[in-house]
Amino acid sequence: MTAHATPIIEFLSVTEQLTDDVMLNLTFTFLILTVAYFIVIKECNNVKNNFVTCNF
């Protein structure tokens, strides 16, 4: 019984680990994009659309 149950348990723990990694990566990416977005808006306000055309 344990021989059949162990691979399933291992699979579930690996899947859980992968899910955690993906969520961490998504959160990290979202934070970077948010910061980049605000930096771009700030730059656009500084430059007054001379170099970049900002359609936000």
mmCIF file of the C-alpha atoms, coordinates in Angstrom:
data_MODEL
# 
_entry.id   MODEL 
# 
loop_
_atom_site.group_PDB 
_atom_site.id 
_atom_site.type_symbol 
_atom_site.label_atom_id 
_atom_site.label_alt_id 
_atom_site.label_comp_id 
_atom_site.label_asym_id 
_atom_site.label_entity_id 
_atom_site.label_seq_id 
_atom_site.pdbx_PDB_ins_code 
_atom_site.Cartn_x 
_atom_site.Cartn_y 
_atom_site.Cartn_z 
_atom_site.occupancy 
_atom_site.B_iso_or_equiv 
_atom_site.pdbx_formal_charge 
_atom_site.auth_seq_id 
_atom_site.auth_comp_id 
_atom_site.auth_asym_id 
_atom_site.auth_atom_id 
_atom_site.pdbx_PDB_model_num 
ATOM 1  C CA . MET A 1 1  ? 0.000  0.000  0.000   1.00 0.00 ? 1  MET A CA 1 
ATOM 2  C CA . THR A 1 2  ? 2.759  2.443  0.933   1.00 0.00 ? 2  THR A CA 1 
ATOM 3  C CA . ALA A 1 3  ? 4.669  1.631  -2.257  1.00 0.00 ? 3  ALA A CA 1 
ATOM 4  C CA . HIS A 1 4  ? 1.756  2.866  -4.360  1.00 0.00 ? 4  HIS A CA 1 
ATOM 5  C CA . ALA A 1 5  ? 0.961  5.876  -2.160  1.00 0.00 ? 5  ALA A CA 1 
ATOM 6  C CA . THR A 1 6  ? 4.504  7.297  -1.986  1.00 0.00 ? 6  THR A CA 1 
ATOM 7  C CA . PRO A 1 7  ? 4.855  8.424  -5.643  1.00 0.00 ? 7  PRO A CA 1 
ATOM 8  C CA . ILE A 1 8  ? 1.507  10.224 -5.422  1.00 0.00 ? 8  ILE A CA 1 
ATOM 9  C CA . ILE A 1 9  ? 2.608  12.031 -2.261  1.00 0.00 ? 9  ILE A CA 1 
ATOM 10 C CA . GLU A 1 10 ? 5.940  12.955 -3.858  1.00 0.00 ? 10 GLU A CA 1 
ATOM 11 C CA . PHE A 1 11 ? 4.138  14.162 -6.977  1.00 0.00 ? 11 PHE A CA 1 
ATOM 12 C CA . LEU A 1 12 ? 1.807  16.333 -4.897  1.00 0.00 ? 12 LEU A CA 1 
ATOM 13 C CA . SER A 1 13 ? 4.666  17.879 -2.926  1.00 0.00 ? 13 SER A CA 1 
ATOM 14 C CA . VAL A 1 14 ? 6.612  18.601 -6.133  1.00 0.00 ? 14 VAL A CA 1 
ATOM 15 C CA . THR A 1 15 ? 3.509  20.139 -7.717  1.00 0.00 ? 15 THR A CA 1 
ATOM 16 C CA . GLU A 1 16 ? 2.978  22.266 -4.632  1.00 0.00 ? 16 GLU A CA 1 
ATOM 17 C CA . GLN A 1 17 ? 6.603  23.425 -4.782  1.00 0.00 ? 17 GLN A CA 1 
ATOM 18 C CA . LEU A 1 18 ? 6.260  24.340 -8.466  1.00 0.00 ? 18 LEU A CA 1 
ATOM 19 C CA . THR A 1 19 ? 3.044  26.224 -7.785  1.00 0.00 ? 19 THR A CA 1 
ATOM 20 C CA . ASP A 1 20 ? 4.775  28.205 -5.040  1.00 0.00 ? 20 ASP A CA 1 
ATOM 21 C CA . ASP A 1 21 ? 7.660  29.037 -7.395  1.00 0.00 ? 21 ASP A CA 1 
ATOM 22 C CA . VAL A 1 22 ? 5.286  30.163 -10.132 1.00 0.00 ? 22 VAL A CA 1 
ATOM 23 C CA . MET A 1 23 ? 3.306  32.349 -7.731  1.00 0.00 ? 23 MET A CA 1 
ATOM 24 C CA . LEU A 1 24 ? 6.546  33.864 -6.415  1.00 0.00 ? 24 LEU A CA 1 
ATOM 25 C CA . ASN A 1 25 ? 7.737  34.586 -9.953  1.00 0.00 ? 25 ASN A CA 1 
ATOM 26 C CA . LEU A 1 26 ? 4.382  36.120 -10.906 1.00 0.00 ? 26 LEU A CA 1 
ATOM 27 C CA . THR A 1 27 ? 4.384  38.343 -7.831  1.00 0.00 ? 27 THR A CA 1 
ATOM 28 C CA . PHE A 1 28 ? 7.979  39.401 -8.494  1.00 0.00 ? 28 PHE A CA 1 
ATOM 29 C CA . THR A 1 29 ? 7.239  40.132 -12.163 1.00 0.00 ? 29 THR A CA 1 
ATOM 30 C CA . PHE A 1 30 ? 4.133  42.111 -11.215 1.00 0.00 ? 30 PHE A CA 1 
ATOM 31 C CA . LEU A 1 31 ? 6.132  44.234 -8.766  1.00 0.00 ? 31 LEU A CA 1 
ATOM 32 C CA . ILE A 1 32 ? 8.834  44.924 -11.366 1.00 0.00 ? 32 ILE A CA 1 
ATOM 33 C CA . LEU A 1 33 ? 6.244  45.860 -13.994 1.00 0.00 ? 33 LEU A CA 1 
ATOM 34 C CA . THR A 1 34 ? 4.436  48.148 -11.553 1.00 0.00 ? 34 THR A CA 1 
ATOM 35 C CA . VAL A 1 35 ? 7.654  49.929 -10.605 1.00 0.00 ? 35 VAL A CA 1 
ATOM 36 C CA . ALA A 1 36 ? 8.697  50.206 -14.258 1.00 0.00 ? 36 ALA A CA 1 
ATOM 37 C CA . TYR A 1 37 ? 5.252  51.594 -15.158 1.00 0.00 ? 37 TYR A CA 1 
ATOM 38 C CA . PHE A 1 38 ? 5.508  54.358 -12.551 1.00 0.00 ? 38 PHE A CA 1 
ATOM 39 C CA . ILE A 1 39 ? 9.094  55.153 -13.583 1.00 0.00 ? 39 ILE A CA 1 
ATOM 40 C CA . VAL A 1 40 ? 7.974  55.506 -17.206 1.00 0.00 ? 40 VAL A CA 1 
ATOM 41 C CA . ILE A 1 41 ? 5.101  57.801 -16.211 1.00 0.00 ? 41 ILE A CA 1 
ATOM 42 C CA . LYS A 1 42 ? 7.482  59.889 -14.080 1.00 0.00 ? 42 LYS A CA 1 
ATOM 43 C CA . GLU A 1 43 ? 9.959  60.118 -16.979 1.00 0.00 ? 43 GLU A CA 1 
ATOM 44 C CA . CYS A 1 44 ? 7.168  61.098 -19.355 1.00 0.00 ? 44 CYS A CA 1 
ATOM 45 C CA . ASN A 1 45 ? 6.143  63.916 -17.031 1.00 0.00 ? 45 ASN A CA 1 
ATOM 46 C CA . ASN A 1 46 ? 9.766  65.066 -16.749 1.00 0.00 ? 46 ASN A CA 1 
ATOM 47 C CA . VAL A 1 47 ? 10.482 64.924 -20.468 1.00 0.00 ? 47 VAL A CA 1 
ATOM 48 C CA . LYS A 1 48 ? 7.132  66.475 -21.449 1.00 0.00 ? 48 LYS A CA 1 
ATOM 49 C CA . ASN A 1 49 ? 6.798  64.099 -24.418 1.00 0.00 ? 49 ASN A CA 1 
ATOM 50 C CA . ASN A 1 50 ? 9.925  65.385 -26.160 1.00 0.00 ? 50 ASN A CA 1 
ATOM 51 C CA . PHE A 1 51 ? 11.587 61.993 -26.613 1.00 0.00 ? 51 PHE A CA 1 
ATOM 52 C CA . VAL A 1 52 ? 8.855  59.527 -25.772 1.00 0.00 ? 52 VAL A CA 1 
ATOM 53 C CA . THR A 1 53 ? 5.237  59.659 -26.807 1.00 0.00 ? 53 THR A CA 1 
ATOM 54 C CA . CYS A 1 54 ? 3.305  58.557 -23.750 1.00 0.00 ? 54 CYS A CA 1 
ATOM 55 C CA . ASN A 1 55 ? -0.247 57.416 -24.247 1.00 0.00 ? 55 ASN A CA 1 
ATOM 56 C CA . PHE A 1 56 ? -1.292 56.497 -20.717 1.00 0.00 ? 56 PHE A CA 1 
# 
